[in-house]
Structures are given as structure tokens and as C-alpha cells.
Tab-separated table of C-alpha atoms in Angstrom:
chain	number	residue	atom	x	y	z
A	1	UNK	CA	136.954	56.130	-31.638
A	2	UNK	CA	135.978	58.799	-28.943
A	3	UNK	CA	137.036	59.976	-25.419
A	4	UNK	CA	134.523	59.417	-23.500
A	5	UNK	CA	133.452	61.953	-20.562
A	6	UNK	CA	130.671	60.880	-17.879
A	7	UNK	CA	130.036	64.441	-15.979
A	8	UNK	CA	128.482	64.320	-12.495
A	9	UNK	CA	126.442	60.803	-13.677
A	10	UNK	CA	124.547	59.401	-11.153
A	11	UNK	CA	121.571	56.846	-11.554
A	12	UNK	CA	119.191	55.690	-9.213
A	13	UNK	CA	116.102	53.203	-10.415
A	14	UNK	CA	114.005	54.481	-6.921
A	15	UNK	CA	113.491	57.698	-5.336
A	16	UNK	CA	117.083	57.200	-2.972
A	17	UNK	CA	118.893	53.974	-3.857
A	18	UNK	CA	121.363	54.544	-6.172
A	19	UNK	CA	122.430	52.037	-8.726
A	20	UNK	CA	124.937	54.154	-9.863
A	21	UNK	CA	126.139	56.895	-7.561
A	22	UNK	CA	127.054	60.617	-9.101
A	23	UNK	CA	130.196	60.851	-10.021
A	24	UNK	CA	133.028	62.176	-12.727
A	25	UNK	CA	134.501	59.334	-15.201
A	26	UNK	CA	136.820	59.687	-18.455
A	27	UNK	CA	137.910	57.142	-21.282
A	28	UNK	CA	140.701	58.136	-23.060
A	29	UNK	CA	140.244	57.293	-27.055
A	30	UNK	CA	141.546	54.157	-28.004
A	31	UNK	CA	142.235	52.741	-25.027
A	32	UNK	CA	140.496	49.249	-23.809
A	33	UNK	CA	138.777	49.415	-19.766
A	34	UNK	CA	137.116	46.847	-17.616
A	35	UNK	CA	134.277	47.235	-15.249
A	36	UNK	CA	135.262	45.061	-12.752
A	37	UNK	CA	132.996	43.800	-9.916
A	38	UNK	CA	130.059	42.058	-8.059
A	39	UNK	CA	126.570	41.771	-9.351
A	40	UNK	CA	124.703	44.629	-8.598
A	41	UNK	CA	128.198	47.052	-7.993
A	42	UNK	CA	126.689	49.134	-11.054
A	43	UNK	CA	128.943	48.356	-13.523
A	44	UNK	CA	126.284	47.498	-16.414
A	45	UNK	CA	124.472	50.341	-15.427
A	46	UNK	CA	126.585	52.861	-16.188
A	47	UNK	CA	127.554	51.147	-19.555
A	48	UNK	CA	123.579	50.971	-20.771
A	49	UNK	CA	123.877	55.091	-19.851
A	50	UNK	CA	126.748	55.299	-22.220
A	51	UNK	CA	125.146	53.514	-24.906
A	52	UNK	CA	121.431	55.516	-24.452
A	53	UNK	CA	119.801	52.144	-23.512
A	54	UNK	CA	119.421	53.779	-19.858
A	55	UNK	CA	119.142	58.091	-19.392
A	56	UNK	CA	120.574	58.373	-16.517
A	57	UNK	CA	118.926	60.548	-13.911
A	58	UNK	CA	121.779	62.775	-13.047
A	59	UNK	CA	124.600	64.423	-15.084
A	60	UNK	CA	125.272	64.208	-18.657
A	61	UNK	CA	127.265	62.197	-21.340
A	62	UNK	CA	129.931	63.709	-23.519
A	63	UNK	CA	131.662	61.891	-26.692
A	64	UNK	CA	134.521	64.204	-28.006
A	65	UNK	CA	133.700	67.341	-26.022
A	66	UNK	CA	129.503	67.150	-27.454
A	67	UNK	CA	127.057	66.747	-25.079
A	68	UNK	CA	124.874	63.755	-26.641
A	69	UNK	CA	123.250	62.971	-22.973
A	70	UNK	CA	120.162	63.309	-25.071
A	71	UNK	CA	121.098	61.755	-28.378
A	72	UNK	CA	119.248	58.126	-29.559
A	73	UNK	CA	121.206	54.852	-28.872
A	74	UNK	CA	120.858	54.437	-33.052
A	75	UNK	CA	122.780	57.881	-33.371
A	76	UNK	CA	125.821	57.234	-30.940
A	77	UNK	CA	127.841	55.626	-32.852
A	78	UNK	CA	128.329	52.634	-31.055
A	79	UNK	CA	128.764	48.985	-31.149
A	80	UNK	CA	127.823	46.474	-28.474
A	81	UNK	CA	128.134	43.201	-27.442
A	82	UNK	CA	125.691	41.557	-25.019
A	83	UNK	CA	126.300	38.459	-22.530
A	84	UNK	CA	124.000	36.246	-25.386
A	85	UNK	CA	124.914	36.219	-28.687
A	86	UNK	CA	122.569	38.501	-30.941
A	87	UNK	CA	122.996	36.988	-34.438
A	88	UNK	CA	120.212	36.280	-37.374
A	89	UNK	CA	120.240	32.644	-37.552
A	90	UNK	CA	119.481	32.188	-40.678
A	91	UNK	CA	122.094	34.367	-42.416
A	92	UNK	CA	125.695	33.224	-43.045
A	93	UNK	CA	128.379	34.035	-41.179
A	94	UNK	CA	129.463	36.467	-43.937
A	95	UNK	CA	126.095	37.882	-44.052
A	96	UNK	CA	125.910	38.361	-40.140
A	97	UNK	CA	129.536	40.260	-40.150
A	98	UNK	CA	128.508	42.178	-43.212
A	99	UNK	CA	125.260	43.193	-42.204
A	100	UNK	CA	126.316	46.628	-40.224
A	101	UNK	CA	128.359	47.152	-43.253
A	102	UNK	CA	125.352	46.725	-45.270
A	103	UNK	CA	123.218	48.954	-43.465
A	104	UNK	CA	125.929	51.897	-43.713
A	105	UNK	CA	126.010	51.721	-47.756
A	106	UNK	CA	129.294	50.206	-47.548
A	107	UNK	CA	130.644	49.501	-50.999
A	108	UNK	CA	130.698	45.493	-51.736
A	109	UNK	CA	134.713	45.360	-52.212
A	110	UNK	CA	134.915	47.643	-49.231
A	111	UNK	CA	132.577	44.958	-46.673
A	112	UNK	CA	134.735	41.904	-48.781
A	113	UNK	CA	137.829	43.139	-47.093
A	114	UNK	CA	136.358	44.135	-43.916
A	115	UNK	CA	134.585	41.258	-43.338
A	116	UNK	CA	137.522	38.811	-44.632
A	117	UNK	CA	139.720	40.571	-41.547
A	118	UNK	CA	137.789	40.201	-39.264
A	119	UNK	CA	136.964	36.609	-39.781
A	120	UNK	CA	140.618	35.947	-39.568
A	121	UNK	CA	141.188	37.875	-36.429
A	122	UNK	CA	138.412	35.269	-34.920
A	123	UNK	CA	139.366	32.447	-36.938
A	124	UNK	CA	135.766	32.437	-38.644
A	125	UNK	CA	137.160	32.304	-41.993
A	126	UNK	CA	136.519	28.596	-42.815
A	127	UNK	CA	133.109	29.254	-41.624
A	128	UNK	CA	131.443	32.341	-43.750
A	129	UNK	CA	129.640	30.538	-46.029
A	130	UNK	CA	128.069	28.803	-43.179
A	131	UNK	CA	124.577	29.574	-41.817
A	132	UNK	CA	125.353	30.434	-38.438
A	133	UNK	CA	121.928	28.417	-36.829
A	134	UNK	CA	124.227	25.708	-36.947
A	135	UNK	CA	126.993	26.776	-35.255
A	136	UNK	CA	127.936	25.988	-31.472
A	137	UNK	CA	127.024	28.362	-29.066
A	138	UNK	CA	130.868	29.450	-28.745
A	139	UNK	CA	131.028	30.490	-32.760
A	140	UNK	CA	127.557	32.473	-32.276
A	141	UNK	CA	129.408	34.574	-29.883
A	142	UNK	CA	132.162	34.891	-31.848
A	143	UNK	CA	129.769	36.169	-34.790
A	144	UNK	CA	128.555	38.697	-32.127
A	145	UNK	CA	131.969	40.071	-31.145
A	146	UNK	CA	133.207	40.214	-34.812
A	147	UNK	CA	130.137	42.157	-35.676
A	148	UNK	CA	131.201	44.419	-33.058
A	149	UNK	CA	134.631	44.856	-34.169
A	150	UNK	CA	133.723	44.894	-37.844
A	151	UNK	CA	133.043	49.006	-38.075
A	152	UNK	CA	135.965	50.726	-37.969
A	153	UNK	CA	134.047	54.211	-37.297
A	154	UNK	CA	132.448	53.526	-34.369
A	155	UNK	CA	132.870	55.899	-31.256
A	156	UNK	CA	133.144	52.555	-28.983
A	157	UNK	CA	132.873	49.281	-28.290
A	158	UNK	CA	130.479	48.340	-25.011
A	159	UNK	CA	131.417	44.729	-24.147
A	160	UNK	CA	128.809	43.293	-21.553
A	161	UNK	CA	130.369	40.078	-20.017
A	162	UNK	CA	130.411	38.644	-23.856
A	163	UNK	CA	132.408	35.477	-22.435
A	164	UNK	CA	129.827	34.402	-19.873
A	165	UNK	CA	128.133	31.577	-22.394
A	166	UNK	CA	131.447	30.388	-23.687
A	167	UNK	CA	132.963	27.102	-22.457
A	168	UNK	CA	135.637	27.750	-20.019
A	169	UNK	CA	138.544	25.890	-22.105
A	170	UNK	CA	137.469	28.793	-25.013
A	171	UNK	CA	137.580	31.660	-22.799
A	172	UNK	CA	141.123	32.148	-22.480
A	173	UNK	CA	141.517	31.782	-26.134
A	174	UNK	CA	138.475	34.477	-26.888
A	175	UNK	CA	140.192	37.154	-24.797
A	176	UNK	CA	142.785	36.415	-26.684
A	177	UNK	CA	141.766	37.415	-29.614
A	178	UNK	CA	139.337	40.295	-28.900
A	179	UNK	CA	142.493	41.884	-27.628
A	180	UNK	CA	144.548	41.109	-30.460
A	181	UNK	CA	141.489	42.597	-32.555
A	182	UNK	CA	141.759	45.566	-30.381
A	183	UNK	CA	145.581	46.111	-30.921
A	184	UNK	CA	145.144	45.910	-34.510
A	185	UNK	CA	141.770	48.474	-34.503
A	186	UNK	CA	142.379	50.726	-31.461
A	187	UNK	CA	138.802	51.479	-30.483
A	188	UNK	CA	137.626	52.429	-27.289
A	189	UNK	CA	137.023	49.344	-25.711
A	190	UNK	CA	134.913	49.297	-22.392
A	191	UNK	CA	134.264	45.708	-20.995
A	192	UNK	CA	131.743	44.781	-18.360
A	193	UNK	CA	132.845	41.925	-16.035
A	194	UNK	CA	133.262	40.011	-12.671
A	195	UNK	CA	135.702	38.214	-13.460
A	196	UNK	CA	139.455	39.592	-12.681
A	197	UNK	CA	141.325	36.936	-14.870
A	198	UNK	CA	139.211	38.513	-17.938
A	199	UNK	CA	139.848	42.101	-16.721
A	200	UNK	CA	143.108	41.982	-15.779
A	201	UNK	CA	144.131	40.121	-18.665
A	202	UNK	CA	142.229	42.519	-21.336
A	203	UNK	CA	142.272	45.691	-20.239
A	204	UNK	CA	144.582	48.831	-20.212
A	205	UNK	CA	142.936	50.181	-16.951
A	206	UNK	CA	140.530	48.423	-14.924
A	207	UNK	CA	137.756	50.229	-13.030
A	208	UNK	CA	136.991	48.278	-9.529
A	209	UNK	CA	133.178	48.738	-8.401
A	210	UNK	CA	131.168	48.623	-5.081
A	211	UNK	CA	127.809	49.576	-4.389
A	212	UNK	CA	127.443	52.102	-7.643
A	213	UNK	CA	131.422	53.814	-6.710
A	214	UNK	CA	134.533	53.407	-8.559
A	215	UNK	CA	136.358	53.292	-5.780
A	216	UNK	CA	139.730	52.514	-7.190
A	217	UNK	CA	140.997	52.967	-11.137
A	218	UNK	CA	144.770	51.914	-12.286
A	219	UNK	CA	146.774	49.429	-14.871
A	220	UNK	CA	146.540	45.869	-13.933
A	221	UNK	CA	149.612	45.999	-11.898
A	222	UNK	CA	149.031	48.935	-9.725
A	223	UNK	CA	145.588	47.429	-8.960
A	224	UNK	CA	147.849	44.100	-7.772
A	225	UNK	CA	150.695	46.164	-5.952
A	226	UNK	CA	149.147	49.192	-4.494
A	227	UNK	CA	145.130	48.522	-3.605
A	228	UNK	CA	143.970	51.531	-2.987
A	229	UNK	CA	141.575	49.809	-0.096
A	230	UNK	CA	141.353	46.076	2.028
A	231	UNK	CA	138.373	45.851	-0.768
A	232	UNK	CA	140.541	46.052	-3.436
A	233	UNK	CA	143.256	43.792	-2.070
A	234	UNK	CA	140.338	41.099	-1.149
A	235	UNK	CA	138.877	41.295	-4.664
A	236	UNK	CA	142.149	41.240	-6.449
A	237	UNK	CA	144.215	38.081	-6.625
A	238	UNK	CA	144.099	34.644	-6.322
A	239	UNK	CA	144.126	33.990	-3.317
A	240	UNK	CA	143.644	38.240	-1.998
A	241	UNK	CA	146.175	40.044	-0.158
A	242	UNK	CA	146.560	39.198	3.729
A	243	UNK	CA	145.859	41.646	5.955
A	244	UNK	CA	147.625	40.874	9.313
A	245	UNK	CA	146.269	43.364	12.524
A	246	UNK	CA	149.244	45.390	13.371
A	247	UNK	CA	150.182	46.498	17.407
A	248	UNK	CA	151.841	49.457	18.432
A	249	UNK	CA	155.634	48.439	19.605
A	250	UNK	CA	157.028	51.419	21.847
A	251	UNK	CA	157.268	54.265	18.801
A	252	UNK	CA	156.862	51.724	15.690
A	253	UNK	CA	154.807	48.603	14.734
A	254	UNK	CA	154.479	44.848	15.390
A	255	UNK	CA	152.880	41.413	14.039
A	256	UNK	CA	152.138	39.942	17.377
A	257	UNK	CA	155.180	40.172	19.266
A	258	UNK	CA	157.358	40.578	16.403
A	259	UNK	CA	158.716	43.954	15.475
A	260	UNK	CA	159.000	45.627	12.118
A	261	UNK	CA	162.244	46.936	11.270
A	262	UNK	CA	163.253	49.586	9.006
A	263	UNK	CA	159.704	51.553	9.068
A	264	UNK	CA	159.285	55.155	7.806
A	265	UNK	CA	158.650	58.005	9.668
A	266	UNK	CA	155.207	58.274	8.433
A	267	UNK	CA	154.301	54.772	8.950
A	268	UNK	CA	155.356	55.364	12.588
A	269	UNK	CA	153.289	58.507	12.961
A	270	UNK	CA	150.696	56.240	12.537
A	271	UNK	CA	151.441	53.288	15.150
A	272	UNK	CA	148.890	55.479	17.733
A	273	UNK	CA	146.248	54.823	14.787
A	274	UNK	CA	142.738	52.007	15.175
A	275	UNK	CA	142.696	49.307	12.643
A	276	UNK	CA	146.244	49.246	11.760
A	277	UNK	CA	146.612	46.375	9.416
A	278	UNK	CA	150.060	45.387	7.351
A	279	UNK	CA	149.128	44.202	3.341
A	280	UNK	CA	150.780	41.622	1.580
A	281	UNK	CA	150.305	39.187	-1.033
A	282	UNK	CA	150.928	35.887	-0.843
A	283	UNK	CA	152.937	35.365	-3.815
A	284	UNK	CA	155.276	37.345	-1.975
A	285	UNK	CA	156.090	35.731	1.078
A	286	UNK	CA	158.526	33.126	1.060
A	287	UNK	CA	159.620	30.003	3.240
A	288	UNK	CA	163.576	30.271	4.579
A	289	UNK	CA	166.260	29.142	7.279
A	290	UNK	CA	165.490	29.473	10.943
A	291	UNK	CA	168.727	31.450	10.989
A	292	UNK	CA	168.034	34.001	8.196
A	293	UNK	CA	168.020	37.792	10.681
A	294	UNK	CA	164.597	39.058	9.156
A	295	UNK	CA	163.114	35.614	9.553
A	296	UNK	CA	159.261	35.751	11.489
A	297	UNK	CA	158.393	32.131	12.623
A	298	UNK	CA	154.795	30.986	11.890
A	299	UNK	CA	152.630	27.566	12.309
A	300	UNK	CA	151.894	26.187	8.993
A	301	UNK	CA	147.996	24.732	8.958
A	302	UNK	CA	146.981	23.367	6.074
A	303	UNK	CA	148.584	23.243	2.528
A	304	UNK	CA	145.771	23.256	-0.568
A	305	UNK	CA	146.773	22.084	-4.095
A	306	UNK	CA	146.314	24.792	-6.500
A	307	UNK	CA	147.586	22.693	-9.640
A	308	UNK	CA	150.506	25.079	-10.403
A	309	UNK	CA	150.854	26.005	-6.973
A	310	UNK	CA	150.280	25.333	-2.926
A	311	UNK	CA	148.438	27.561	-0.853
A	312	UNK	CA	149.494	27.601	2.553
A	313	UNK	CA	147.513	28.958	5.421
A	314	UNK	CA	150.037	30.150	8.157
A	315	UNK	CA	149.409	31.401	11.610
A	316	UNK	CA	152.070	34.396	12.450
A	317	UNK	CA	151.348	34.527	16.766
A	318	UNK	CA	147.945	33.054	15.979
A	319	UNK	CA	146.758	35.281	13.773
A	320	UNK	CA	146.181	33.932	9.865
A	321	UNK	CA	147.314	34.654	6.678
A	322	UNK	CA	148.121	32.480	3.096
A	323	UNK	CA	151.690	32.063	1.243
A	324	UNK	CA	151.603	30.900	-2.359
A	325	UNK	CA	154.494	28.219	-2.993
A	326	UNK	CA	155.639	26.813	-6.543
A	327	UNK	CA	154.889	23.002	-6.752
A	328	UNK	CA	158.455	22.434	-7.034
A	329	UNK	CA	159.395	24.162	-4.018
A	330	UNK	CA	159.350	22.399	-0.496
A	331	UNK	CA	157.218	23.316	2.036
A	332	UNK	CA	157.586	22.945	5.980
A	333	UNK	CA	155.475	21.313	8.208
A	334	UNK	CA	154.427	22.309	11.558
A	335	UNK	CA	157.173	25.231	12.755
A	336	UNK	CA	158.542	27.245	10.279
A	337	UNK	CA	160.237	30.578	9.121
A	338	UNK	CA	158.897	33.182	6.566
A	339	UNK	CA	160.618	36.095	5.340
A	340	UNK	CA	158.279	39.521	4.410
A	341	UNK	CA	160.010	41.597	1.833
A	342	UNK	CA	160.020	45.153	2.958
A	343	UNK	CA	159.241	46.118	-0.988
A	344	UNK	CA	156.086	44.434	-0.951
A	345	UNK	CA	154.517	45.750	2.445
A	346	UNK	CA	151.718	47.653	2.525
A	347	UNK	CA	150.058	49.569	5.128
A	348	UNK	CA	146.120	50.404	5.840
A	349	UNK	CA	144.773	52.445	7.745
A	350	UNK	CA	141.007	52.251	8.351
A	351	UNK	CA	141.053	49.556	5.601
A	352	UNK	CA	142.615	52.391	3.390
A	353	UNK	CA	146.307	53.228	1.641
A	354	UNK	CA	148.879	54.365	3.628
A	355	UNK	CA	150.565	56.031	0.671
């Protein structure tokens, strides 16, 4: 495993449009990340420059305090794993997992064992003496990942959206178990995706991406609480985080015509501000009594079934937003009271952090 240093990187494919735009990025050893974004937000781009299959055309590349900016993909040390399974269909599945082994000089008891624990991290092990042309596309994968995860003296694992082919009944069940596969190996993990459920779910830090710029890195549940940006807050979440315009209310702030109580000094300081907009997820408003004191009345529009939930689009003095309700819980129709928990407010400034 390796800590993993990008210095002043920066990649563009044409004279001024950058694909990746210059700037300074650590991975701690051991540790598991997801590149999380759009198509095109550079995410696979700057994991091809970590594994040599792209030289980036600024900065340089560090594994373990050496500069290997310069050094072959071959000689990097590294394992990846592509969207489409790369497997040789006509070896077993035993000869497919043991074939890195193979070409390391592994001894045979040593690639027995190896191979044998991996294959029962991915529940392969019925299937070694299988040749793998006949598996489903969902086991090729598999054979891919477990390949992967088979050395355990690689620098790092690159992960490029390996779950895109799988069915998506398997996925959740694949994450799974690369992450249990992780736990047991501690590698550094890095995992290309656009798909929060997979990122969130996965990783220990997750690296949001727009237009070639992490623009915001944290755990999981930072990235949900605290986005650092209305980007962030709209990309993270199912539904995003509302963002209600906010007015200026004689030296504090208000939703329409209804004040905010209990607001700090700083957030006052910036009532004067442009683009004031209050944050909060719908998970965390809630329905309640006409009579409760912090109670903000709303129109309720339309209620969508979610399956395990109802999302509710709401009008607070005509302006929108969405709760998410519990199927079990009752939901008003027409007129009706919401309650925003002071804990969970956030406030943006020029679609940014108030912190």
C-alpha cells in the first residue's frame, strides 16, 4: 500500500481546456476514496495519471515520498479494475486469479492460499475449476475485481466504475464485498464513479468533481451534513438539499414572511448579503400541529411514492422545496405545518458555506 501525493497535477487534452485542472491531492495509505461525479468532471482522468496510462501535462506523481511521474504503468505497482471485465476466457477461474501470482514467481502453496481467499471473499470458490468463458457477465467481473485484490503488495487499487455492467439486484451485494475485501487487505483503494449510493456506501472519503476541480473532499457524512457548496448539496442525496431564497427581516433573516429565530451573530452579519439561501435536507423536515411555536405553514403539492418513503413537494410563501416522510407516517393535504430543526440549517452564501 502507498500514500499517494498528486503535486500541482493538472491535465489538459488541448492547448487551454483542461480535463483536469492543476491542483494538490493526497491519499493516505490504506484508506479506500471515491471519485464522485458527472461524465466528463475529470475523475477518470486523473486516475489513468496515477496509474501511467495518461502523463499528465502538469505537475508530478509521488508514491511514498518518490517521484515516479515518469515511471512505466508495468513498474507502479498497481492493480486496476476497468468498467469491462478483463479476464482470459479460456483459463479457469483459478487460473485467472492466479495468473498475477504467476507472473510474480509466486510459490504454488503461496498462490493456493491466496487465491483460495480471495475466492471466498467473492464467493467464487465453487467456481475455480470453471473456465470462466462460461460464466455470466456478473462472475467475469467478479474474476476482474478478485484479480485486483489478489496481490497483497500492490501500491493501490484503481477501481474504474467496475459495477457499471453488473445487474442492478448484484450491485449492492458487489460493494459489499469489495469492501469487506478491503477491510480484511487494507490497500489503498481509489474508486471512480457517478454514482453516490456506490460512493457513499464504499468509501472512507469521497472526492466530489466538477469541471476537472475537487471542489469539496470529506467522510460520507460531512459530505451529507455540511456541503461545502449548493453543488454539493444538489448532487448529494436522494432527493438534494432544498435551498429556500432567504430575505432580509429588519437585522436578521426570513423565508418569505416568516422570520428565523435564534440566528447567530454571524449569520446576521450577513442578512445585507445577494443570494442568501437557507440549506436543508429533506429528511429533516418534519410535518406537526398547527399549534407547535416554531411551526412555518406551507401548501403541500404533490406527494411521490418513493417505495420506502413519500416525497413531498411543499410551497413555504410560494416558494418550493421537498420533505421526505416514512410510509407509515401521515401526511397532510392542502394546508399544513412543518417544523425546521435549527441543528440541521444551513446557510449559503453565493451558493457557498456559511461556516
Amino acid at each position: 500500500m502507498a500514500h499517494i501525493y498528486l503535486s500541482g497535477i493538472g491535465h489538459a487534452y488541448s492547448a487551454g481546456t483542461y480535463a483536469l485542472r492543476p491542483n494538490d491531492i493526497a491519499f493516505e495509505s490504506g484508506k479506500t476514496y471515491a471519485l464522485l461525479g458527472p461524465s466528463g468532471c475529470g475523475k477518470t482522468t486523473m486516475l489513468n495519471i496515477i496509474s501511467g496510462l495518461v502523463r499528465a501535462s502538469e505537475g508530478s506523481v509521488w508514491f511514498d515520498g518518490v517521484d515516479i511521474t515518469h515511471v512505466s504503468t508495468a513498474n507502479r505497482n498497481i492493480a486496476q479494475v476497468f468498467q469491462f471485465p478483463v479476464i482470459y476466457q479460456s483459463k479457469t477461474v483459478f487460473e485467472n486469479l492466479a495468473f498475477p501470482l504467476h507472473c510474480r514467481h509466486w510459490s504454488r502453496a503461496r498462490i493456493h492460499a491466496r487465491v483460495l481467499e480471495i475466492a471466498e471473499i467473492l464467493s467464487l470458490t465453487t467456481r475455480l475449476s470453471q473456465p470462466a468463458r462460461n460464466l455470466t457477465a456478473d462472475e467475469k467481473q467478479l474474476i476482474s475485481l478478485g484479480r485486483g485484490l489478489v496481490r497483497d503488495d500492490v501500491a493501490a487499487i484503481l477501481m474504474d466504475e467496475p459495477l457499471t455492467v453488473i445487474d442492478p439486484q448484484m450491485k449492492f451485494e458487489l460493494r459489499r464485498k469489495i469492501k469487506q475485501a478491503n477491510e480484511q487487505t487494507r490497500l489503498t483503494v481509489i474508486y471512480v464513479t457517478h454514482d453516490q449510493n456506490e460512493a457513499m456506501s464504499f468509501a472512507d472519503e469521497v472526492l466530489v468533481m466538477q469541471q476537472g476541480s475537487v471542489i469539496q473532499r470529506d467522510t460520507p457524512s460531512r459530505l451529507f451534513e455540511f456541503p461545502a457548496n449548493t453543488y454539493v448539496g444538489n448532487f448529494i442525496g436522494s432527493p438534494g438539499m432544498n435551498f429556500i431564497p432567504l430575505q432580509r427581516h429588519g437585522a436578521g433573516l426570513a423565508i418569505g414572511r416568516y422570520p428565523l429565530s435564534g440566528l447567530s451573530a454571524e449569520l446576521r452579519a450577513h442578512a445585507s448579503e445577494q443570494n442568501l439561501m437557507l440549506g436543508i435536507r429533506p429528511e429533516h423536515i418534519s410535518f406537526c400541529e398547527r399549534g407547535d411555536p416554531n411551526a412555518v405553514p406551507v401548501t403541500v403539492l404533490v406527494k411521490r411514492d418513493h417505495g420506502r418513503a413519500f416525497i413531498v413537494d411543499i410551497a413555504i410563501d410560494g416558494m418550493p422545496a421537498k420533505v421526505k416522510v416514512a410510509r407509515e407516517q401521515s401526511i397532510p393535504s392542502d394546508q399544513a405545518w412543518i417544523i425546521l430543526p435549527p441543528n440541521h440549517l444551513r446557510f449559503y452564501a453565493k451558493d457557498h458555506l456559511i461556516a
